[in-house]
PDB file of C-alpha atoms in Angstrom:
ATOM      1  CA  UNK C 220      71.078  95.916 108.263  1.00  0.00           C
ATOM      2  CA  UNK C 221      68.127  93.793 107.264  1.00  0.00           C
ATOM      3  CA  UNK C 222      70.560  91.023 106.383  1.00  0.00           C
ATOM      4  CA  UNK C 223      71.845  90.902 109.989  1.00  0.00           C
ATOM      5  CA  UNK C 224      68.289  90.738 111.348  1.00  0.00           C
ATOM      6  CA  UNK C 225      67.506  87.851 109.002  1.00  0.00           C
ATOM      7  CA  UNK C 226      70.655  85.930 110.008  1.00  0.00           C
ATOM      8  CA  UNK C 227      69.937  86.447 113.713  1.00  0.00           C
ATOM      9  CA  UNK C 228      66.315  85.313 113.418  1.00  0.00           C
ATOM     10  CA  UNK C 229      67.397  82.204 111.477  1.00  0.00           C
ATOM     11  CA  UNK C 230      70.007  81.433 114.150  1.00  0.00           C
ATOM     12  CA  UNK C 231      67.424  81.758 116.933  1.00  0.00           C
ATOM     13  CA  UNK C 232      65.038  79.432 115.081  1.00  0.00           C
ATOM     14  CA  UNK C 233      67.844  76.880 114.578  1.00  0.00           C
ATOM     15  CA  UNK C 234      68.723  76.982 118.281  1.00  0.00           C
ATOM     16  CA  UNK C 235      65.084  76.420 119.273  1.00  0.00           C
ATOM     17  CA  UNK C 236      64.802  73.478 116.857  1.00  0.00           C
ATOM     18  CA  UNK C 237      68.053  71.952 118.138  1.00  0.00           C
ATOM     19  CA  UNK C 238      66.874  72.287 121.743  1.00  0.00           C
ATOM     20  CA  UNK C 239      63.544  70.666 120.858  1.00  0.00           C
ATOM     21  CA  UNK C 240      65.257  67.751 119.087  1.00  0.00           C
ATOM     22  CA  UNK C 241      67.641  67.334 122.024  1.00  0.00           C
ATOM     23  CA  UNK C 242      64.765  67.129 124.517  1.00  0.00           C
ATOM     24  CA  UNK C 243      62.872  64.746 122.222  1.00  0.00           C
ATOM     25  CA  UNK C 244      65.909  62.471 121.906  1.00  0.00           C
ATOM     26  CA  UNK C 245      66.449  62.634 125.664  1.00  0.00           C
ATOM     27  CA  UNK C 246      62.827  61.573 126.186  1.00  0.00           C
ATOM     28  CA  UNK C 247      63.246  58.648 123.779  1.00  0.00           C
ATOM     29  CA  UNK C 248      66.393  57.510 125.573  1.00  0.00           C
ATOM     30  CA  UNK C 249      64.539  57.777 128.877  1.00  0.00           C
ATOM     31  CA  UNK C 250      61.694  55.598 127.551  1.00  0.00           C
ATOM     32  CA  UNK C 251      64.176  53.062 126.122  1.00  0.00           C
ATOM     33  CA  UNK C 252      65.944  52.879 129.475  1.00  0.00           C
ATOM     34  CA  UNK C 253      62.632  52.274 131.247  1.00  0.00           C
ATOM     35  CA  UNK C 254      61.590  49.596 128.738  1.00  0.00           C
ATOM     36  CA  UNK C 255      64.840  47.670 129.233  1.00  0.00           C
ATOM     37  CA  UNK C 256      64.432  47.858 133.001  1.00  0.00           C
ATOM     38  CA  UNK C 257      60.780  46.771 132.785  1.00  0.00           C
ATOM     39  CA  UNK C 258      61.603  43.733 130.620  1.00  0.00           C
ATOM     40  CA  UNK C 259      64.262  42.545 133.059  1.00  0.00           C
ATOM     41  CA  UNK C 260      62.064  43.190 136.092  1.00  0.00           C
ATOM     42  CA  UNK C 261      59.086  41.379 134.573  1.00  0.00           C
ATOM     43  CA  UNK C 262      61.161  38.240 133.937  1.00  0.00           C
ATOM     44  CA  UNK C 263      62.476  38.357 137.503  1.00  0.00           C
ATOM     45  CA  UNK C 264      58.950  38.841 138.874  1.00  0.00           C
ATOM     46  CA  UNK C 265      57.656  35.841 136.906  1.00  0.00           C
ATOM     47  CA  UNK C 266      60.439  33.642 138.251  1.00  0.00           C
ATOM     48  CA  UNK C 267      59.917  34.891 141.813  1.00  0.00           C
ATOM     49  CA  UNK C 268      56.135  34.366 141.668  1.00  0.00           C
ATOM     50  CA  UNK C 269      56.402  30.726 140.622  1.00  0.00           C
ATOM     51  CA  UNK C 270      59.136  30.091 143.203  1.00  0.00           C
ATOM     52  CA  UNK C 271      56.843  31.351 145.932  1.00  0.00           C
ATOM     53  CA  UNK C 272      54.040  29.060 144.721  1.00  0.00           C
ATOM     54  CA  UNK C 273      56.384  26.074 144.590  1.00  0.00           C
ATOM     55  CA  UNK C 274      57.755  26.926 148.011  1.00  0.00           C
ATOM     56  CA  UNK C 275      54.263  26.984 149.525  1.00  0.00           C
ATOM     57  CA  UNK C 276      53.393  23.642 147.930  1.00  0.00           C
ATOM     58  CA  UNK C 277      53.499  20.607 150.227  1.00  0.00           C
ATOM     59  CA  UNK C 278      53.292  18.074 147.414  1.00  0.00           C
ATOM     60  CA  UNK C 279      56.523  16.305 146.572  1.00  0.00           C
ATOM     61  CA  UNK C 280      56.177  16.545 142.800  1.00  0.00           C
ATOM     62  CA  UNK C 281      59.341  14.684 141.840  1.00  0.00           C
ATOM     63  CA  UNK C 282      59.040  12.013 144.549  1.00  0.00           C
ATOM     64  CA  UNK C 283      62.746  11.386 144.730  1.00  0.00           C
ATOM     65  CA  UNK C 284      63.251  11.456 140.944  1.00  0.00           C
ATOM     66  CA  UNK C 285      66.127  13.355 139.454  1.00  0.00           C
ATOM     67  CA  UNK C 286      65.067  16.000 136.930  1.00  0.00           C
ATOM     68  CA  UNK C 287      67.606  16.866 134.218  1.00  0.00           C
ATOM     69  CA  UNK C 288      67.280  19.404 131.408  1.00  0.00           C
ATOM     70  CA  UNK C 289      69.137  18.251 128.298  1.00  0.00           C
ATOM     71  CA  UNK C 290      68.976  18.910 124.578  1.00  0.00           C
ATOM     72  CA  UNK C 291      68.015  15.840 122.497  1.00  0.00           C
ATOM     73  CA  UNK C 292      71.020  16.302 120.220  1.00  0.00           C
ATOM     74  CA  UNK C 293      73.265  16.323 123.294  1.00  0.00           C
ATOM     75  CA  UNK C 294      71.959  12.962 124.538  1.00  0.00           C
ATOM     76  CA  UNK C 295      73.940   9.780 124.121  1.00  0.00           C
ATOM     77  CA  UNK C 296      72.468   6.920 122.127  1.00  0.00           C
ATOM     78  CA  UNK C 297      71.754   5.057 125.364  1.00  0.00           C
ATOM     79  CA  UNK C 298      69.907   8.026 126.872  1.00  0.00           C
ATOM     80  CA  UNK C 299      67.876   8.621 123.717  1.00  0.00           C
ATOM     81  CA  UNK C 300      67.005   4.922 123.445  1.00  0.00           C
ATOM     82  CA  UNK C 301      65.970   4.844 127.089  1.00  0.00           C
ATOM     83  CA  UNK C 302      63.790   7.902 126.593  1.00  0.00           C
ATOM     84  CA  UNK C 303      62.021   6.500 123.547  1.00  0.00           C
ATOM     85  CA  UNK C 304      61.351   3.179 125.299  1.00  0.00           C
ATOM     86  CA  UNK C 305      59.156   4.962 127.855  1.00  0.00           C
ATOM     87  CA  UNK C 306      55.446   4.620 127.021  1.00  0.00           C
ATOM     88  CA  UNK C 307      53.938   7.112 126.843  1.00  0.00           C
ATOM     89  CA  UNK C 308      56.608   9.761 126.373  1.00  0.00           C
ATOM     90  CA  UNK C 309      56.681  11.887 129.564  1.00  0.00           C
ATOM     91  CA  UNK C 310      54.584  15.040 129.412  1.00  0.00           C
ATOM     92  CA  UNK C 311      57.420  17.065 130.911  1.00  0.00           C
ATOM     93  CA  UNK C 312      59.559  16.454 127.825  1.00  0.00           C
ATOM     94  CA  UNK C 313      59.680  19.929 126.257  1.00  0.00           C
ATOM     95  CA  UNK C 314      61.422  21.229 123.162  1.00  0.00           C
ATOM     96  CA  UNK C 315      62.789  24.532 124.456  1.00  0.00           C
ATOM     97  CA  UNK C 316      64.561  25.250 121.172  1.00  0.00           C
ATOM     98  CA  UNK C 317      61.204  25.224 119.387  1.00  0.00           C
ATOM     99  CA  UNK C 318      59.792  27.571 122.022  1.00  0.00           C
ATOM    100  CA  UNK C 319      62.670  29.973 121.385  1.00  0.00           C
ATOM    101  CA  UNK C 320      62.270  29.766 117.607  1.00  0.00           C
ATOM    102  CA  UNK C 321      58.554  30.503 117.885  1.00  0.00           C
ATOM    103  CA  UNK C 322      59.206  33.475 120.171  1.00  0.00           C
ATOM    104  CA  UNK C 323      57.346  31.968 123.117  1.00  0.00           C
ATOM    105  CA  UNK C 324      60.444  32.338 125.302  1.00  0.00           C
ATOM    106  CA  UNK C 325      63.697  34.206 124.822  1.00  0.00           C
ATOM    107  CA  UNK C 326      66.036  32.089 126.938  1.00  0.00           C
ATOM    108  CA  UNK C 327      66.086  28.544 128.313  1.00  0.00           C
ATOM    109  CA  UNK C 328      65.900  29.992 131.816  1.00  0.00           C
ATOM    110  CA  UNK C 329      62.429  31.261 130.907  1.00  0.00           C
ATOM    111  CA  UNK C 330      61.628  27.733 129.747  1.00  0.00           C
ATOM    112  CA  UNK C 331      62.518  26.397 133.180  1.00  0.00           C
ATOM    113  CA  UNK C 332      60.125  28.961 134.673  1.00  0.00           C
ATOM    114  CA  UNK C 333      57.347  27.565 132.456  1.00  0.00           C
ATOM    115  CA  UNK C 334      58.103  24.038 133.686  1.00  0.00           C
ATOM    116  CA  UNK C 335      57.955  25.237 137.303  1.00  0.00           C
ATOM    117  CA  UNK C 336      54.595  26.851 136.553  1.00  0.00           C
ATOM    118  CA  UNK C 337      53.326  23.482 135.264  1.00  0.00           C
ATOM    119  CA  UNK C 338      54.396  21.804 138.497  1.00  0.00           C
ATOM    120  CA  UNK C 339      52.740  24.515 140.588  1.00  0.00           C
ATOM    121  CA  UNK C 340      49.491  24.208 138.600  1.00  0.00           C
ATOM    122  CA  UNK C 341      49.571  20.434 139.084  1.00  0.00           C
ATOM    123  CA  UNK C 342      50.022  20.939 142.824  1.00  0.00           C
ATOM    124  CA  UNK C 343      46.882  23.088 142.998  1.00  0.00           C
ATOM    125  CA  UNK C 344      48.737  26.416 143.095  1.00  0.00           C
ATOM    126  CA  UNK C 345      47.411  28.349 140.080  1.00  0.00           C
ATOM    127  CA  UNK C 346      48.984  31.492 138.729  1.00  0.00           C
ATOM    128  CA  UNK C 347      48.289  34.545 140.934  1.00  0.00           C
ATOM    129  CA  UNK C 348      48.178  37.853 139.029  1.00  0.00           C
ATOM    130  CA  UNK C 349      47.976  39.954 142.189  1.00  0.00           C
ATOM    131  CA  UNK C 350      51.097  38.251 143.549  1.00  0.00           C
ATOM    132  CA  UNK C 351      52.942  38.977 140.298  1.00  0.00           C
ATOM    133  CA  UNK C 352      51.790  42.591 140.533  1.00  0.00           C
ATOM    134  CA  UNK C 353      53.107  42.912 144.086  1.00  0.00           C
ATOM    135  CA  UNK C 354      56.460  41.295 143.236  1.00  0.00           C
ATOM    136  CA  UNK C 355      56.891  43.408 140.102  1.00  0.00           C
ATOM    137  CA  UNK C 356      56.407  46.654 142.024  1.00  0.00           C
ATOM    138  CA  UNK C 357      58.749  45.537 144.767  1.00  0.00           C
ATOM    139  CA  UNK C 358      61.519  45.521 142.123  1.00  0.00           C
ATOM    140  CA  UNK C 359      60.206  48.360 139.953  1.00  0.00           C
ATOM    141  CA  UNK C 360      59.009  51.094 142.283  1.00  0.00           C
ATOM    142  CA  UNK C 361      58.219  53.839 139.738  1.00  0.00           C
ATOM    143  CA  UNK C 362      54.626  55.015 139.893  1.00  0.00           C
ATOM    144  CA  UNK C 363      53.779  54.959 136.182  1.00  0.00           C
ATOM    145  CA  UNK C 364      50.197  54.229 135.064  1.00  0.00           C
ATOM    146  CA  UNK C 365      50.147  50.514 134.187  1.00  0.00           C
ATOM    147  CA  UNK C 366      47.998  47.422 133.796  1.00  0.00           C
ATOM    148  CA  UNK C 367      48.717  43.705 134.114  1.00  0.00           C
ATOM    149  CA  UNK C 368      46.242  41.573 132.176  1.00  0.00           C
ATOM    150  CA  UNK C 369      45.735  37.797 132.192  1.00  0.00           C
ATOM    151  CA  UNK C 370      44.413  36.615 128.808  1.00  0.00           C
ATOM    152  CA  UNK C 371      43.420  33.379 127.158  1.00  0.00           C
ATOM    153  CA  UNK C 372      45.848  32.397 124.430  1.00  0.00           C
ATOM    154  CA  UNK C 373      43.206  31.504 121.845  1.00  0.00           C
ATOM    155  CA  UNK C 374      40.724  34.392 121.701  1.00  0.00           C
ATOM    156  CA  UNK C 375      42.651  36.871 123.920  1.00  0.00           C
ATOM    157  CA  UNK C 376      39.720  37.103 126.313  1.00  0.00           C
ATOM    158  CA  UNK C 377      40.529  38.933 129.556  1.00  0.00           C
ATOM    159  CA  UNK C 378      40.460  36.626 132.579  1.00  0.00           C
ATOM    160  CA  UNK C 379      41.825  39.024 135.192  1.00  0.00           C
ATOM    161  CA  UNK C 380      43.536  42.412 135.317  1.00  0.00           C
ATOM    162  CA  UNK C 381      45.127  44.782 137.774  1.00  0.00           C
ATOM    163  CA  UNK C 382      46.582  48.283 137.655  1.00  0.00           C
ATOM    164  CA  UNK C 383      45.448  51.862 137.068  1.00  0.00           C
ATOM    165  CA  UNK C 384      45.859  52.271 133.303  1.00  0.00           C
ATOM    166  CA  UNK C 385      42.487  53.122 131.786  1.00  0.00           C
ATOM    167  CA  UNK C 386      43.481  53.952 128.220  1.00  0.00           C
ATOM    168  CA  UNK C 387      43.339  51.348 125.488  1.00  0.00           C
ATOM    169  CA  UNK C 388      46.668  52.526 124.076  1.00  0.00           C
ATOM    170  CA  UNK C 389      49.930  52.604 125.998  1.00  0.00           C
ATOM    171  CA  UNK C 390      53.494  53.792 125.460  1.00  0.00           C
ATOM    172  CA  UNK C 391      54.834  50.313 126.204  1.00  0.00           C
ATOM    173  CA  UNK C 392      53.337  46.853 125.690  1.00  0.00           C
ATOM    174  CA  UNK C 393      55.212  43.736 126.731  1.00  0.00           C
ATOM    175  CA  UNK C 394      55.124  40.555 124.682  1.00  0.00           C
ATOM    176  CA  UNK C 395      52.488  38.013 125.682  1.00  0.00           C
ATOM    177  CA  UNK C 396      54.191  35.960 128.385  1.00  0.00           C
ATOM    178  CA  UNK C 397      52.916  32.351 128.586  1.00  0.00           C
ATOM    179  CA  UNK C 398      51.811  30.679 131.804  1.00  0.00           C
ATOM    180  CA  UNK C 399      53.133  27.110 131.710  1.00  0.00           C
ATOM    181  CA  UNK C 400      54.405  25.125 128.766  1.00  0.00           C
ATOM    182  CA  UNK C 401      50.933  24.654 127.276  1.00  0.00           C
ATOM    183  CA  UNK C 402      50.536  28.423 126.977  1.00  0.00           C
ATOM    184  CA  UNK C 403      46.771  28.357 127.520  1.00  0.00           C
ATOM    185  CA  UNK C 404      47.018  31.643 129.425  1.00  0.00           C
ATOM    186  CA  UNK C 405      49.252  34.607 128.845  1.00  0.00           C
ATOM    187  CA  UNK C 406      50.062  37.821 130.678  1.00  0.00           C
ATOM    188  CA  UNK C 407      50.732  41.232 129.181  1.00  0.00           C
ATOM    189  CA  UNK C 408      52.004  44.407 130.830  1.00  0.00           C
ATOM    190  CA  UNK C 409      51.009  47.825 129.505  1.00  0.00           C
ATOM    191  CA  UNK C 410      52.500  51.044 130.800  1.00  0.00           C
ATOM    192  CA  UNK C 411      52.438  54.772 130.080  1.00  0.00           C
ATOM    193  CA  UNK C 412      55.376  57.151 130.483  1.00  0.00           C
ATOM    194  CA  UNK C 413      53.853  60.611 131.105  1.00  0.00           C
ATOM    195  CA  UNK C 414      56.003  63.518 129.966  1.00  0.00           C
ATOM    196  CA  UNK C 415      55.639  65.110 133.412  1.00  0.00           C
ATOM    197  CA  UNK C 416      57.479  62.145 134.963  1.00  0.00           C
ATOM    198  CA  UNK C 417      60.280  62.638 132.455  1.00  0.00           C
ATOM    199  CA  UNK C 418      60.489  66.354 133.319  1.00  0.00           C
ATOM    200  CA  UNK C 419      60.826  65.567 137.026  1.00  0.00           C
ATOM    201  CA  UNK C 420      63.420  62.851 136.379  1.00  0.00           C
ATOM    202  CA  UNK C 421      65.578  64.904 133.987  1.00  0.00           C
ATOM    203  CA  UNK C 422      64.992  68.334 135.533  1.00  0.00           C
ATOM    204  CA  UNK C 423      68.740  68.953 136.001  1.00  0.00           C
ATOM    205  CA  UNK C 424      69.657  68.286 132.363  1.00  0.00           C
ATOM    206  CA  UNK C 425      66.657  70.249 131.111  1.00  0.00           C
ATOM    207  CA  UNK C 426      67.556  73.293 133.201  1.00  0.00           C
ATOM    208  CA  UNK C 427      71.157  73.094 131.972  1.00  0.00           C
ATOM    209  CA  UNK C 428      69.995  72.834 128.341  1.00  0.00           C
ATOM    210  CA  UNK C 429      67.649  75.804 128.865  1.00  0.00           C
ATOM    211  CA  UNK C 430      70.441  77.915 130.392  1.00  0.00           C
ATOM    212  CA  UNK C 431      72.828  77.061 127.545  1.00  0.00           C
ATOM    213  CA  UNK C 432      70.195  77.870 124.932  1.00  0.00           C
ATOM    214  CA  UNK C 433      69.326  81.139 126.670  1.00  0.00           C
ATOM    215  CA  UNK C 434      73.018  82.062 126.861  1.00  0.00           C
ATOM    216  CA  UNK C 435      73.466  81.501 123.117  1.00  0.00           C
ATOM    217  CA  UNK C 436      70.341  83.551 122.380  1.00  0.00           C
ATOM    218  CA  UNK C 437      71.618  86.411 124.545  1.00  0.00           C
ATOM    219  CA  UNK C 438      74.962  86.292 122.741  1.00  0.00           C
ATOM    220  CA  UNK C 439      73.178  86.589 119.394  1.00  0.00           C
ATOM    221  CA  UNK C 440      71.045  89.476 120.632  1.00  0.00           C
ATOM    222  CA  UNK C 441      74.115  91.312 122.024  1.00  0.00           C
ATOM    223  CA  UNK C 442      75.926  90.723 118.750  1.00  0.00           C
ATOM    224  CA  UNK C 443      72.969  92.176 116.830  1.00  0.00           C
ATOM    225  CA  UNK C 444      72.895  95.234 119.107  1.00  0.00           C
ATOM    226  CA  UNK C 445      76.651  95.801 118.638  1.00  0.00           C
ATOM    227  CA  UNK C 446      76.282  95.469 114.858  1.00  0.00           C
ATOM    228  CA  UNK C 447      73.405  97.970 114.897  1.00  0.00           C
ATOM    229  CA  UNK C 448      75.379 100.507 116.979  1.00  0.00           C
ATOM    230  CA  UNK C 449      78.397 100.222 114.683  1.00  0.00           C
ATOM    231  CA  UNK C 450      76.185 100.507 111.616  1.00  0.00           C
ATOM    232  CA  UNK C 451      74.589 103.714 112.921  1.00  0.00           C
ATOM    233  CA  UNK C 452      78.043 105.091 113.800  1.00  0.00           C
ATOM    234  CA  UNK C 453      79.293 104.350 110.295  1.00  0.00           C
ATOM    235  CA  UNK C 454      76.254 106.117 108.860  1.00  0.00           C
ATOM    236  CA  UNK C 455      77.015 109.213 110.941  1.00  0.00           C
ATOM    237  CA  UNK C 456      80.645 109.163 109.830  1.00  0.00           C
ATOM    238  CA  UNK C 457      79.524 108.793 106.234  1.00  0.00           C
ATOM    239  CA  UNK C 458      77.129 111.753 106.600  1.00  0.00           C
ATOM    240  CA  UNK C 459      79.862 113.930 108.155  1.00  0.00           C
ATOM    241  CA  UNK C 460      82.315 112.940 105.421  1.00  0.00           C
ATOM    242  CA  UNK C 461      79.795 113.837 102.720  1.00  0.00           C
ATOM    243  CA  UNK C 462      79.157 117.220 104.422  1.00  0.00           C
ATOM    244  CA  UNK C 463      82.864 117.967 104.654  1.00  0.00           C
ATOM    245  CA  UNK C 464      83.405 117.023 101.027  1.00  0.00           C
ATOM    246  CA  UNK C 465      80.468 119.221 100.020  1.00  0.00           C
ATOM    247  CA  UNK C 466      81.848 122.157 102.009  1.00  0.00           C
ATOM    248  CA  UNK C 467      85.242 121.781 100.329  1.00  0.00           C
ATOM    249  CA  UNK C 468      83.919 121.446  96.818  1.00  0.00           C
ATOM    250  CA  UNK C 469      82.582 125.074  96.508  1.00  0.00           C
ATOM    251  CA  UNK C 470      85.854 126.956  97.264  1.00  0.00           C
ATOM    252  CA  UNK C 471      87.900 124.408  95.365  1.00  0.00           C
ATOM    253  CA  UNK C 472      85.693 124.790  92.312  1.00  0.00           C
ATOM    254  CA  UNK C 473      86.048 128.576  92.609  1.00  0.00           C
ATOM    255  CA  UNK C 474      89.818 128.212  92.917  1.00  0.00           C
ATOM    256  CA  UNK C 475      90.044 125.993  89.853  1.00  0.00           C
ATOM    257  CA  UNK C 476      87.905 128.435  87.900  1.00  0.00           C
ATOM    258  CA  UNK C 477      89.932 131.460  89.012  1.00  0.00           C
ATOM    259  CA  UNK C 478      93.207 129.733  88.256  1.00  0.00           C
ATOM    260  CA  UNK C 479      91.926 129.048  84.789  1.00  0.00           C
ATOM    261  CA  UNK C 480      91.023 132.730  84.356  1.00  0.00           C
ATOM    262  CA  UNK C 481      94.403 133.788  85.692  1.00  0.00           C
ATOM    263  CA  UNK C 482      96.088 131.591  83.223  1.00  0.00           C
ATOM    264  CA  UNK C 483      94.128 133.254  80.462  1.00  0.00           C
ATOM    265  CA  UNK C 484      94.157 136.904  81.618  1.00  0.00           C
ATOM    266  CA  UNK C 485      96.846 137.043  84.276  1.00  0.00           C
ATOM    267  CA  UNK C 486      94.690 139.527  86.226  1.00  0.00           C
ATOM    268  CA  UNK C 487      95.938 140.214  89.754  1.00  0.00           C
ATOM    269  CA  UNK C 488      92.476 141.105  91.038  1.00  0.00           C
ATOM    270  CA  UNK C 489      91.328 137.563  90.341  1.00  0.00           C
ATOM    271  CA  UNK C 490      94.241 136.200  92.373  1.00  0.00           C
ATOM    272  CA  UNK C 491      93.218 138.300  95.365  1.00  0.00           C
ATOM    273  CA  UNK C 492      89.581 137.191  94.999  1.00  0.00           C
ATOM    274  CA  UNK C 493      90.580 133.528  94.810  1.00  0.00           C
ATOM    275  CA  UNK C 494      92.756 133.906  97.906  1.00  0.00           C
ATOM    276  CA  UNK C 495      89.812 135.294  99.808  1.00  0.00           C
ATOM    277  CA  UNK C 496      87.569 132.428  98.650  1.00  0.00           C
ATOM    278  CA  UNK C 497      90.080 129.772  99.729  1.00  0.00           C
ATOM    279  CA  UNK C 498      90.321 131.364 103.192  1.00  0.00           C
TER     280      UNK C 498
END
């Protein structure tokens, strides 16, 4: 019986561990989903912030010039020669491929956002962290503890910050996003994902997992009870069988003994005595 108790306890422990690992994996997937959404939203917010600055600018930065983004290796010989004849080389000539290789930007669309930020800065419309904060939360409405920090690129000194995240550590830290092509300033987003938020978000799945785990545990307990009842019943049957065998052994032994005596002496009195004993 002890063996069945041991197996049941081991099964219960395994179920608890499996449920814990399932919840842990579900929490990790939840965090990964939030991180992907945050990265996309942050890029959109950066682009929207600089568009609003450029829209509010009254300065005609291009003054009728046509601005074209083109890779140097894609230029014709005439275009490249015309570019190199300009003295000095225009400051808005930017190697976006180098920016991507160095990890400053991930896509060329982000590079265009940096160029727009340069134009806005030149027009007297500096980067506005509070505006970025407002735009970011208009797209990402979850109320997680967070902080947006504007840093210098050289010594990482904090210029400005916003948000309600007080801890130095955070569950998620974005890469340092440059402001303009010179990258003198950078912005970083930090955010926490409290477990209580996860519980509220995944309450349906967690309740279902709890019910399934509880059902399996109840099945194991019922199985153990049934095994115990059958084991006790078998013990009673075994005890009754032993008693019956013991009750039969005495007259049978007497019968065997008397039959042996009869064979030797052929006495009729012994036959009558043995008959009485058998009855």
